[in-house]
Short mmCIF file of C-alpha atoms and ligand atoms in Angstrom, two decimals:
data_model
loop_
_atom_site.label_atom_id
_atom_site.label_comp_id
_atom_site.label_asym_id
_atom_site.label_seq_id
_atom_site.Cartn_x
_atom_site.Cartn_y
_atom_site.Cartn_z
CA MET A 268 0.00 0.00 0.00
CA ALA A 269 1.42 3.45 -0.86
CA ASP A 270 2.04 5.59 2.22
CA ALA A 271 0.64 8.95 3.00
CA ASN A 272 3.50 11.33 3.73
CA PRO A 273 5.26 9.56 6.58
CA PHE A 274 7.17 12.68 7.58
CA GLN A 275 4.02 14.52 8.56
CA ASP A 276 2.81 12.09 11.15
CA PRO A 277 4.11 13.06 14.57
CA LEU A 278 3.41 9.62 16.07
CA ARG A 279 6.14 8.19 13.88
CA PHE A 280 8.68 10.13 15.87
CA GLU A 281 7.72 8.80 19.23
CA ARG A 282 10.98 6.90 19.65
CA ARG A 283 14.12 9.03 19.56
CA VAL A 284 17.08 7.22 18.14
CA PRO A 285 20.47 8.60 19.18
CA PRO A 286 23.42 8.87 16.79
CA CYS A 287 25.12 5.49 16.32
CA ALA A 288 26.95 3.09 14.05
CA ILE A 289 25.93 -0.47 13.43
CA VAL A 290 28.56 -3.05 12.56
CA ILE A 291 27.11 -6.05 10.76
CA PHE A 292 29.08 -9.28 10.83
CA GLY A 293 27.86 -11.51 8.02
CA ALA A 294 27.12 -8.53 5.78
CA ASN A 295 27.16 -10.63 2.65
CA GLY A 296 24.62 -13.08 4.05
CA ASP A 297 20.98 -13.64 3.35
CA LEU A 298 19.63 -11.99 6.49
CA THR A 299 21.50 -8.75 5.78
CA LYS A 300 20.19 -8.65 2.23
CA ARG A 301 16.64 -9.72 2.86
CA LYS A 302 15.86 -8.19 6.23
CA LEU A 303 18.44 -5.89 7.81
CA LEU A 304 19.29 -3.52 4.99
CA PRO A 305 15.70 -3.16 3.74
CA ALA A 306 14.66 -2.42 7.33
CA LEU A 307 17.42 0.13 7.89
CA TYR A 308 16.74 1.83 4.55
CA ARG A 309 13.07 1.98 5.40
CA LEU A 310 13.85 3.57 8.75
CA ALA A 311 15.95 6.16 6.94
CA TYR A 312 13.12 6.77 4.47
CA GLU A 313 10.77 7.44 7.33
CA ARG A 314 13.41 9.55 9.07
CA ARG A 315 13.23 7.36 12.10
CA ILE A 316 17.00 7.16 12.28
CA PRO A 317 19.12 10.30 12.43
CA GLN A 318 21.54 11.60 9.80
CA THR A 319 24.29 10.82 12.31
CA PHE A 320 24.09 7.13 11.55
CA ALA A 321 26.39 4.73 9.71
CA ILE A 322 26.59 1.05 8.83
CA LEU A 323 29.80 -0.92 8.68
CA GLY A 324 29.51 -4.30 6.97
CA ASN A 325 31.98 -7.13 7.32
CA SER A 326 32.48 -10.48 5.67
CA ARG A 327 35.25 -12.45 3.99
CA THR A 328 34.19 -11.51 0.47
CA HIS A 329 36.44 -8.83 -1.00
CA LEU A 330 34.38 -5.70 -1.57
CA SER A 331 35.04 -1.99 -1.63
CA ASP A 332 32.67 0.47 0.01
CA GLU A 333 31.32 1.21 -3.46
CA ASP A 334 30.78 -2.50 -4.25
CA PHE A 335 28.99 -2.96 -0.95
CA ARG A 336 26.74 0.01 -1.61
CA ALA A 337 25.86 -1.30 -5.08
CA LYS A 338 25.09 -4.78 -3.73
CA MET A 339 22.96 -3.42 -0.92
CA LYS A 340 21.05 -1.16 -3.29
CA GLU A 341 20.13 -4.18 -5.35
CA SER A 342 18.99 -6.09 -2.25
CA VAL A 343 16.98 -3.21 -0.87
CA GLN A 344 15.18 -2.73 -4.19
CA LYS A 345 14.48 -6.44 -4.38
CA PHE A 346 13.37 -7.09 -0.82
CA LEU A 347 11.62 -3.87 0.16
CA GLU A 348 8.29 -5.58 -0.36
CA ASP A 349 5.39 -3.18 -0.18
CA ALA A 350 7.40 -0.02 0.49
CA PRO A 351 8.54 2.51 -2.12
CA PHE A 352 12.20 2.95 -3.12
CA ASP A 353 13.35 6.55 -3.34
CA GLU A 354 16.60 7.34 -5.17
CA SER A 355 17.30 10.53 -3.25
CA VAL A 356 16.79 8.85 0.13
CA TRP A 357 19.08 6.01 -1.00
CA GLU A 358 21.67 8.54 -2.13
CA SER A 359 22.03 10.06 1.33
CA PHE A 360 21.53 6.75 3.21
CA SER A 361 24.23 4.99 1.21
CA LYS A 362 26.81 7.66 2.08
CA GLY A 363 26.80 6.09 5.51
CA LEU A 364 27.49 2.55 4.24
CA TYR A 365 31.00 1.16 4.64
CA TYR A 366 32.63 -2.20 4.34
CA VAL A 367 35.62 -3.97 5.84
CA THR A 368 36.84 -7.21 4.24
CA GLY A 369 38.13 -9.67 6.81
CA ASP A 370 38.05 -13.13 8.27
CA LEU A 371 36.28 -13.38 11.61
CA GLN A 372 39.01 -15.59 12.97
CA ASP A 373 41.76 -13.19 12.13
CA PRO A 374 42.63 -10.53 14.75
CA ALA A 375 43.60 -8.17 11.91
CA CYS A 376 39.92 -8.08 10.92
CA TYR A 377 38.98 -6.53 14.28
CA GLU A 378 41.85 -4.05 14.08
CA ALA A 379 40.58 -2.98 10.68
CA ILE A 380 37.03 -2.67 12.03
CA ALA A 381 38.24 -0.62 15.01
CA LYS A 382 40.12 1.72 12.68
CA LYS A 383 37.23 2.16 10.27
CA LEU A 384 34.78 2.58 13.14
CA SER A 385 36.75 5.46 14.57
CA GLU A 386 36.87 7.14 11.14
CA VAL A 387 33.15 6.63 10.75
CA GLU A 388 32.59 8.04 14.23
CA LYS A 389 34.30 11.25 13.20
CA ASP A 390 32.75 11.54 9.75
CA HIS A 391 29.20 10.79 10.87
CA GLN A 392 29.34 12.06 14.47
CA THR A 393 27.99 8.84 15.89
CA GLY A 394 29.20 9.82 19.35
CA GLY A 395 31.07 6.54 19.84
CA ASN A 396 27.76 4.65 20.13
CA ALA A 397 27.91 1.31 18.37
CA ILE A 398 25.91 -1.87 17.91
CA PHE A 399 27.59 -5.08 16.80
CA TYR A 400 25.09 -7.23 14.93
CA LEU A 401 26.05 -10.91 14.76
CA SER A 402 24.49 -12.38 11.69
CA THR A 403 27.23 -14.92 11.05
CA GLN A 404 27.18 -18.68 11.35
CA PRO A 405 26.10 -19.31 14.95
CA SER A 406 29.23 -21.32 15.70
CA PHE A 407 31.21 -18.05 15.47
CA TYR A 408 29.15 -16.03 17.97
CA ALA A 409 31.25 -16.67 21.07
CA ASP A 410 34.49 -16.19 19.19
CA VAL A 411 33.45 -12.91 17.59
CA VAL A 412 32.33 -11.53 20.95
CA GLN A 413 35.59 -12.62 22.56
CA ARG A 414 37.61 -10.91 19.83
CA LEU A 415 35.53 -7.74 20.12
CA GLY A 416 36.54 -7.77 23.77
CA ASP A 417 40.21 -8.41 22.94
CA GLN A 418 40.15 -5.40 20.64
CA LYS A 419 38.37 -3.39 23.39
CA LEU A 420 35.51 -2.70 21.03
CA ASN A 421 33.08 -3.47 23.87
CA HIS A 422 34.00 -0.04 25.29
CA GLY A 423 34.02 3.28 23.51
CA ALA A 424 33.29 6.94 23.88
CA GLY A 425 29.56 6.10 23.80
CA TRP A 426 27.48 3.01 24.56
CA ARG A 427 28.18 -0.42 23.08
CA ARG A 428 25.60 -3.16 22.42
CA VAL A 429 25.60 -6.53 20.76
CA ILE A 430 22.66 -8.09 18.91
CA ILE A 431 22.74 -11.87 18.63
CA GLU A 432 20.71 -13.54 15.92
CA LYS A 433 19.01 -16.83 16.54
CA PRO A 434 19.66 -19.68 17.08
CA PHE A 435 20.93 -18.94 20.58
CA GLY A 436 22.65 -22.25 21.25
CA HIS A 437 22.02 -25.67 19.82
CA ASP A 438 20.79 -27.16 23.08
CA LEU A 439 20.52 -26.21 26.74
CA GLU A 440 24.18 -26.74 27.48
CA SER A 441 25.53 -24.80 24.51
CA ALA A 442 23.03 -21.97 25.15
CA ARG A 443 24.29 -21.69 28.73
CA LYS A 444 27.89 -21.69 27.59
CA LEU A 445 27.15 -19.02 24.98
CA ASN A 446 25.49 -16.87 27.63
CA THR A 447 28.51 -17.18 29.91
CA ASP A 448 30.90 -16.39 27.07
CA ILE A 449 29.00 -13.32 25.94
CA GLN A 450 28.49 -12.09 29.47
CA GLY A 451 32.25 -12.29 29.94
CA VAL A 452 32.53 -9.40 27.48
CA PHE A 453 29.21 -7.50 27.53
CA ARG A 454 26.87 -6.74 30.44
CA GLU A 455 23.39 -8.29 30.26
CA THR A 456 21.92 -4.83 29.62
CA GLU A 457 24.14 -4.56 26.54
CA ILE A 458 23.11 -7.94 25.10
CA TYR A 459 20.15 -8.01 22.71
CA ARG A 460 19.09 -11.56 21.79
CA ILE A 461 16.77 -11.28 18.85
CA ASP A 462 13.59 -13.25 18.37
CA HIS A 463 11.93 -11.56 15.43
CA TYR A 464 8.50 -12.94 16.36
CA LEU A 465 8.45 -10.62 19.36
CA GLY A 466 8.88 -7.67 17.00
CA LYS A 467 5.87 -8.59 14.86
CA GLU A 468 3.06 -6.07 15.25
CA THR A 469 0.50 -8.80 15.71
CA VAL A 470 2.49 -10.48 18.47
CA GLN A 471 2.87 -7.16 20.28
CA ASN A 472 -0.83 -6.64 19.79
CA ILE A 473 -1.59 -9.72 21.88
CA LEU A 474 -0.48 -7.74 24.93
CA ALA A 475 -2.50 -4.70 23.84
CA PHE A 476 -5.54 -6.90 23.30
CA ARG A 477 -5.19 -8.65 26.64
CA PHE A 478 -4.10 -5.80 28.89
CA GLY A 479 -5.54 -2.78 27.11
CA ASN A 480 -9.11 -4.07 27.36
CA GLY A 481 -11.15 -4.94 30.38
CA ILE A 482 -13.41 -7.60 28.92
CA PHE A 483 -11.10 -10.40 27.83
CA GLU A 484 -8.83 -10.88 30.80
CA PRO A 485 -11.56 -12.24 33.14
CA LEU A 486 -12.09 -15.07 30.62
CA TRP A 487 -8.39 -15.71 30.11
CA ASN A 488 -7.90 -18.69 32.38
CA ARG A 489 -8.62 -22.38 32.97
CA ARG A 490 -12.24 -21.73 34.01
CA TYR A 491 -13.21 -20.53 30.52
CA VAL A 492 -10.47 -21.68 28.16
CA ASN A 493 -10.73 -25.28 27.04
CA HIS A 494 -7.49 -25.43 25.09
CA VAL A 495 -5.23 -23.35 22.85
CA GLN A 496 -3.77 -24.19 19.44
CA ILE A 497 -0.74 -22.35 18.10
CA THR A 498 0.04 -23.01 14.44
CA ALA A 499 2.98 -21.75 12.40
CA ALA A 500 2.67 -23.37 9.01
CA GLU A 501 4.93 -22.67 6.06
CA SER A 502 4.31 -23.81 2.52
CA ILE A 503 7.95 -23.34 1.51
CA GLY A 504 10.61 -26.02 1.93
CA VAL A 505 14.10 -25.26 3.18
CA GLU A 506 14.92 -22.81 0.36
CA GLY A 507 18.66 -23.33 0.02
CA ARG A 508 19.13 -23.49 3.80
CA GLY A 509 19.33 -27.30 3.76
CA ALA A 510 22.71 -27.47 5.47
CA TYR A 511 21.65 -25.27 8.41
CA TYR A 512 18.19 -26.76 8.67
CA GLN A 513 19.39 -30.32 8.65
CA GLU A 514 21.23 -29.64 11.93
CA ALA A 515 18.44 -27.53 13.42
CA GLY A 516 15.06 -29.06 12.62
CA ALA A 517 11.63 -27.57 13.28
CA LEU A 518 11.62 -27.91 17.07
CA ARG A 519 14.83 -25.91 17.44
CA ASP A 520 14.14 -23.58 14.52
CA MET A 521 10.64 -22.46 15.51
CA ILE A 522 9.37 -23.85 18.81
CA GLN A 523 12.33 -23.34 21.15
CA ASN A 524 12.30 -19.64 20.35
CA HIS A 525 9.43 -18.09 18.38
CA LEU A 526 6.50 -20.24 19.39
CA LEU A 527 7.33 -20.59 23.06
CA GLN A 528 7.67 -16.81 23.15
CA VAL A 529 4.30 -16.46 21.45
CA MET A 530 2.81 -18.88 23.98
CA ALA A 531 4.36 -16.86 26.82
CA THR A 532 2.81 -13.71 25.35
CA VAL A 533 -0.61 -15.35 25.32
CA THR A 534 -0.34 -16.76 28.83
CA MET A 535 1.87 -14.46 30.94
CA GLU A 536 0.52 -12.42 33.83
CA PRO A 537 0.08 -8.67 33.32
CA PRO A 538 3.25 -6.74 34.11
CA THR A 539 2.87 -3.92 36.63
CA VAL A 540 4.59 -1.51 34.22
CA TYR A 541 5.20 -1.90 30.49
CA ASP A 542 8.98 -1.83 30.46
CA ALA A 543 11.83 -4.20 29.64
CA ASP A 544 12.35 -5.57 33.15
CA ASN A 545 8.72 -6.03 34.09
CA VAL A 546 7.56 -7.53 30.79
CA ARG A 547 10.50 -9.90 30.63
CA ASP A 548 10.11 -10.89 34.29
CA GLU A 549 6.58 -12.05 33.47
CA ARG A 550 7.60 -13.86 30.29
CA ALA A 551 10.42 -15.62 32.11
CA LYS A 552 8.15 -16.58 35.00
CA LEU A 553 5.64 -18.08 32.58
CA LEU A 554 8.30 -20.05 30.71
CA ARG A 555 9.50 -21.44 34.02
CA SER A 556 5.97 -22.70 34.70
CA VAL A 557 5.77 -24.78 31.52
CA ARG A 558 5.79 -28.41 32.60
CA ILE A 559 8.99 -30.23 31.68
CA MET A 560 8.21 -33.55 29.97
CA LYS A 561 9.40 -36.75 31.56
CA PRO A 562 11.13 -39.18 29.16
CA GLU A 563 8.07 -41.48 29.09
CA GLU A 564 5.81 -38.50 28.24
CA VAL A 565 7.78 -37.44 25.17
CA PRO A 566 6.14 -39.92 22.74
CA LEU A 567 2.70 -38.99 24.10
CA TYR A 568 3.08 -35.24 24.06
CA SER A 569 5.28 -34.59 21.04
CA VAL A 570 5.40 -35.51 17.37
CA ALA A 571 8.22 -35.26 14.86
CA GLY A 572 7.65 -35.31 11.12
CA GLN A 573 9.59 -35.07 7.91
CA TYR A 574 8.10 -34.37 4.50
CA GLY A 575 8.42 -36.74 1.61
CA PRO A 576 8.05 -35.99 -2.11
CA ALA A 577 4.60 -35.29 -3.54
CA LYS A 578 2.85 -33.86 -6.55
CA VAL A 579 1.07 -30.65 -5.56
CA GLY A 580 -0.97 -28.64 -8.03
CA GLY A 581 0.90 -30.13 -10.98
CA ASP A 582 4.34 -29.52 -9.39
CA ASP A 583 6.64 -32.30 -8.29
CA LEU A 584 7.83 -31.26 -4.84
CA PRO A 585 10.96 -32.98 -3.55
CA GLY A 586 11.06 -34.63 -0.17
CA PHE A 587 13.33 -33.12 2.48
CA ARG A 588 15.97 -35.78 1.86
CA GLN A 589 16.09 -34.79 -1.80
CA GLU A 590 16.66 -31.08 -1.03
CA HIS A 591 20.00 -29.53 -1.96
CA GLY A 592 22.66 -29.98 0.72
CA VAL A 593 20.62 -32.51 2.71
CA ASP A 594 21.85 -35.96 3.68
CA PRO A 595 19.64 -38.59 1.93
CA GLU A 596 19.22 -40.29 5.30
CA ALA A 597 18.68 -37.16 7.39
CA ARG A 598 16.65 -37.66 10.58
CA THR A 599 15.75 -33.99 10.76
CA ASP A 600 12.26 -32.96 11.87
CA THR A 601 10.69 -30.60 9.34
CA TYR A 602 7.46 -30.77 11.35
CA ALA A 603 7.18 -30.61 15.11
CA ALA A 604 4.17 -30.58 17.39
CA ALA A 605 3.89 -30.70 21.14
CA THR A 606 1.35 -30.50 23.94
CA PHE A 607 2.43 -28.23 26.75
CA PHE A 608 0.88 -27.58 30.14
CA VAL A 609 1.44 -24.46 32.17
CA ASP A 610 1.55 -25.40 35.82
CA ASN A 611 0.25 -22.28 37.51
CA TRP A 612 -3.10 -21.25 39.01
CA ARG A 613 -4.34 -19.57 35.87
CA TRP A 614 -3.66 -22.39 33.42
CA ALA A 615 -3.50 -25.67 35.33
CA GLY A 616 -4.94 -28.48 33.18
CA VAL A 617 -5.34 -26.46 29.93
CA PRO A 618 -3.49 -28.08 27.00
CA PHE A 619 -1.49 -25.81 24.72
CA TYR A 620 -0.93 -27.47 21.36
CA ILE A 621 1.86 -26.07 19.24
CA ARG A 622 2.67 -27.19 15.71
CA THR A 623 4.96 -25.95 13.00
CA GLY A 624 6.25 -27.36 9.74
CA LYS A 625 7.70 -26.78 6.34
CA ARG A 626 5.83 -27.75 3.17
CA LEU A 627 2.41 -27.61 4.77
CA PRO A 628 -0.57 -26.60 2.60
CA LYS A 629 -0.23 -22.85 3.24
CA ARG A 630 1.60 -20.14 5.08
CA VAL A 631 -0.31 -19.20 8.18
CA THR A 632 0.52 -18.39 11.77
CA ASP A 633 -2.29 -18.07 14.25
CA ILE A 634 -3.40 -18.73 17.78
CA ALA A 635 -6.82 -20.26 18.37
CA ILE A 636 -8.22 -20.01 21.85
CA GLN A 637 -11.09 -22.39 22.26
CA PHE A 638 -13.47 -21.62 25.08
CA ASN A 639 -15.58 -24.13 26.97
CA ALA A 640 -18.89 -24.94 25.32
CA ALA A 641 -22.12 -23.56 26.80
CA PRO A 642 -23.22 -25.88 29.60
CA LEU A 643 -26.38 -26.90 27.78
CA SER A 644 -27.14 -27.03 24.03
CA LEU A 645 -30.58 -25.45 23.81
CA PHE A 646 -30.55 -24.86 20.08
CA ARG A 647 -30.30 -26.98 17.00
CA GLN A 648 -27.15 -26.42 14.91
CA ASP A 649 -27.94 -25.24 11.42
CA THR A 650 -25.61 -27.60 9.61
CA LYS A 651 -26.14 -29.66 6.49
CA SER A 652 -26.23 -32.84 8.53
CA GLY A 653 -28.54 -31.25 11.09
CA LEU A 654 -26.39 -32.75 13.82
CA MET A 655 -26.01 -31.04 17.13
CA THR A 656 -22.22 -30.87 16.96
CA PRO A 657 -21.08 -28.44 19.61
CA ARG A 658 -19.31 -25.38 18.18
CA PRO A 659 -17.68 -23.64 21.10
CA ASN A 660 -16.58 -20.02 20.96
CA LEU A 661 -13.25 -19.55 19.32
CA LEU A 662 -11.00 -16.53 19.44
CA ILE A 663 -8.42 -16.46 16.68
CA LEU A 664 -5.41 -14.17 16.85
CA ARG A 665 -4.08 -14.08 13.30
CA ILE A 666 -0.36 -13.33 13.32
CA GLN A 667 0.11 -13.61 9.53
CA PRO A 668 -0.96 -13.24 6.77
CA GLU A 669 -4.34 -11.41 6.92
CA GLU A 670 -3.35 -10.05 10.32
CA GLY A 671 -6.28 -9.59 12.63
CA ILE A 672 -8.53 -11.08 15.26
CA SER A 673 -11.78 -13.04 14.89
CA LEU A 674 -14.29 -14.18 17.43
CA ARG A 675 -16.56 -17.05 16.49
CA PHE A 676 -19.92 -17.33 18.17
CA LEU A 677 -23.31 -18.81 17.44
CA SER A 678 -26.08 -16.76 15.95
CA LYS A 679 -29.68 -17.50 15.14
CA SER A 680 -30.15 -18.51 11.51
CA PRO A 681 -32.81 -16.48 9.71
CA GLY A 682 -36.22 -18.12 9.46
CA SER A 683 -38.71 -19.70 11.72
CA GLY A 684 -37.55 -21.99 14.44
CA MET A 685 -34.53 -21.59 16.67
CA ARG A 686 -31.57 -22.89 14.77
CA VAL A 687 -28.08 -21.49 15.26
CA ARG A 688 -25.04 -21.20 13.09
CA PRO A 689 -21.44 -20.11 13.80
CA VAL A 690 -20.64 -16.59 12.61
CA SER A 691 -17.61 -14.47 13.14
CA MET A 692 -16.79 -10.97 14.30
CA ASP A 693 -13.66 -9.80 12.56
CA PHE A 694 -11.02 -7.18 13.09
CA ASN A 695 -8.62 -6.77 10.22
CA TYR A 696 -5.39 -4.80 10.60
CA GLY A 697 -5.17 -3.64 7.01
CA SER A 698 -8.66 -2.19 6.77
CA SER A 699 -8.80 -0.81 10.32
CA PHE A 700 -5.54 1.09 10.24
CA GLY A 701 -5.12 1.55 6.49
CA GLU A 702 -1.36 1.87 6.75
CA ARG A 703 1.61 -0.35 6.43
CA SER A 704 2.93 -1.89 9.66
CA PRO A 705 6.65 -1.79 10.30
CA THR A 706 8.42 -5.11 9.80
CA ALA A 707 9.69 -6.94 12.87
CA TYR A 708 13.27 -5.97 12.02
CA GLU A 709 12.41 -2.27 11.73
CA THR A 710 10.84 -2.36 15.17
CA LEU A 711 13.62 -4.35 16.77
CA LEU A 712 16.47 -2.35 15.24
CA VAL A 713 14.98 0.93 16.42
CA ASP A 714 14.46 -0.54 19.87
CA ALA A 715 18.06 -1.69 20.14
CA MET A 716 19.32 1.71 19.01
CA ALA A 717 17.03 3.39 21.52
CA GLY A 718 18.18 1.02 24.26
CA ASP A 719 14.80 -0.64 24.80
CA ALA A 720 15.15 -4.40 25.29
CA THR A 721 11.47 -5.14 26.03
CA LEU A 722 11.08 -7.13 22.82
CA TYR A 723 14.39 -8.94 23.11
CA THR A 724 14.89 -12.16 25.03
CA ARG A 725 16.81 -12.27 28.27
CA GLN A 726 19.16 -14.95 29.51
CA ASP A 727 16.60 -16.48 31.89
CA MET A 728 13.95 -16.64 29.13
CA VAL A 729 16.28 -18.41 26.72
CA ASP A 730 17.36 -20.80 29.46
CA ALA A 731 13.80 -21.61 30.47
CA SER A 732 12.70 -22.32 26.90
CA TRP A 733 15.68 -24.61 26.31
CA GLN A 734 14.77 -26.44 29.51
CA VAL A 735 11.33 -27.10 28.02
CA VAL A 736 12.67 -28.28 24.67
CA GLN A 737 15.70 -30.28 25.77
CA PRO A 738 13.83 -33.37 27.05
CA ILE A 739 11.95 -33.58 23.74
CA LEU A 740 15.21 -33.43 21.79
CA ASP A 741 16.67 -36.11 24.06
CA GLY A 742 13.59 -38.28 23.69
CA TRP A 743 13.62 -37.93 19.91
CA ALA A 744 17.28 -38.85 19.74
CA ASN A 745 16.34 -42.25 21.17
CA GLN A 746 13.20 -42.74 19.07
CA LYS A 747 13.12 -44.47 15.72
CA PHE A 748 11.07 -42.42 13.26
CA ASP A 749 9.76 -43.79 10.06
CA PHE A 750 10.67 -40.72 7.99
CA PRO A 751 9.33 -39.38 5.70
CA ASN A 752 5.97 -39.52 7.45
CA TYR A 753 3.99 -36.78 5.73
CA ALA A 754 3.64 -35.78 2.12
CA ALA A 755 4.76 -32.31 1.04
CA GLY A 756 1.64 -30.14 0.87
CA SER A 757 -0.27 -32.01 3.59
CA TRP A 758 -1.02 -31.00 7.19
CA GLY A 759 1.66 -33.18 8.76
CA PRO A 760 1.92 -36.68 10.17
CA LYS A 761 -1.06 -38.71 11.37
CA ALA A 762 0.58 -39.01 14.79
CA SER A 763 -0.08 -35.31 15.29
CA ASP A 764 -3.85 -35.78 14.92
CA GLU A 765 -3.63 -38.75 17.25
CA MET A 766 -1.86 -36.68 19.88
CA LEU A 767 -4.85 -34.32 20.03
CA ALA A 768 -7.39 -37.10 19.70
CA ARG A 769 -6.08 -38.62 22.94
CA GLN A 770 -7.31 -35.45 24.68
CA GLY A 771 -10.56 -35.42 22.71
CA HIS A 772 -9.45 -32.55 20.47
CA VAL A 773 -8.81 -31.98 16.76
CA TRP A 774 -6.53 -29.59 14.95
CA ARG A 775 -8.57 -26.90 13.28
CA VAL A 776 -7.88 -26.16 9.64
CA PRO A 777 -6.57 -22.59 9.63
C1 BG6 L 1001 13.13 -18.19 11.05
C2 BG6 L 1001 13.37 -19.63 10.74
O1 BG6 L 1001 13.57 -17.89 12.35
O2 BG6 L 1001 11.72 -17.93 10.96
C3 BG6 L 1001 12.85 -19.98 9.36
O3 BG6 L 1001 14.77 -19.92 10.82
C4 BG6 L 1001 11.39 -19.60 9.23
O4 BG6 L 1001 13.01 -21.37 9.09
C5 BG6 L 1001 11.19 -18.16 9.68
O5 BG6 L 1001 11.02 -19.75 7.88
C6 BG6 L 1001 9.73 -17.80 9.72
O6 BG6 L 1001 9.61 -16.43 9.94
P1 BG6 L 1001 8.34 -15.63 9.40
O7 BG6 L 1001 8.55 -14.24 9.91
O8 BG6 L 1001 8.37 -15.73 7.91
O9 BG6 L 1001 7.16 -16.32 9.99
#
């Protein structure tokens, strides 16, 4: 959607961003091209970052500043999605783009970065404020941070911060070690662990919906909620990320971080104040209340899947094991589902079903809160079969696409006689606000520059979510799976339906 003039809207300026430089490690990578640079350009376009701002890219590929600018221009134009590209804005934005060629394992690389950073500080008056954005292979994170410390780049004339991309660790133990290593160089308040789901407008809106309104919160507990389903389905496969994905799998890639954070957002207690410490205290407390599965519970409460080849809409889709860079015998989960329980007074006994997968029928992320049915069915359901199937109230928080919220309830069907039919009350982001929402990376980058860590994960949150996921990983390591166990383009393995059926529930079709 084309914007109205973004410079005229005072609300856009609510967050003051101080002068700063951002050093991107992994500047030739996919994330920089697809997400970071388009987000930073967009922030410049909207004048949400000051003129006194510069970007310093690093990777091993030999590039001059000019080459880097040309490459980034191409990426921004390609990945800007629904936002306009403006040559004159690019012209001034790109004057602040610099590049240092260097190998992350070579101390000379950090000397070169330190030198360039101090030049950039002078030329762009960034006040010595700097963010180091780690978008490299995760196995380098600890090393890069250590070398930043060796080069004393963790201190400067202004503030210093480090943003760590996911995945934060490969398991509980490595996540703890990574925390210790990073905290040996940066203070916790300087560490920004990114989980881009927390930056999504619709995920933030869950808190607005719950705590900005008086009418929902009284229903938001085990007395009224029957169960909750969280779905993050993707129709794409692994898209050239086979090598990474093969080691990660769906449980690590989506549930350990994004979906447990979404679940915490849906279930946490209200913070007393909306700020980084209070919000994150509540998230962490909730994650600590998620029941840890015992080894014998893992097969009952979790399901792993891997897609096999299939013909979908005339296209031959490969199975995961046929994807580029993937071992033909890979045991990777490309689908993961689990039943979680939150052992606190509000949620005791309510199942939370989470599922995610690649090559499912469509791309959709939503949260469906199913309420208890009315105690007595007085009315006949107006269905083709005429059966009295109970249709309980359902509240759907649509994260993407078609962002919005729907409430399903029963209404009298027109005509004589009292027959009822489910209808829905809908709120749709696009039509209600009529303006483009910032992407998660725009929001999170501005927050990090402004020093607001509310939407970033904290050490105790990461630790708690690994504690939840680790027993499932351990259990799966000892289980024999008959992979592939779902066809590309289907809704996942049969075992997932069976997991819900054991509790008398069914997955809804989003
Ligand atoms: C990333 C995962 O963190 O999130 C990807 O590594 C996944 O595998 C992506 O595709 C999904 O993000 P979004 O914003 O497209 O839902």
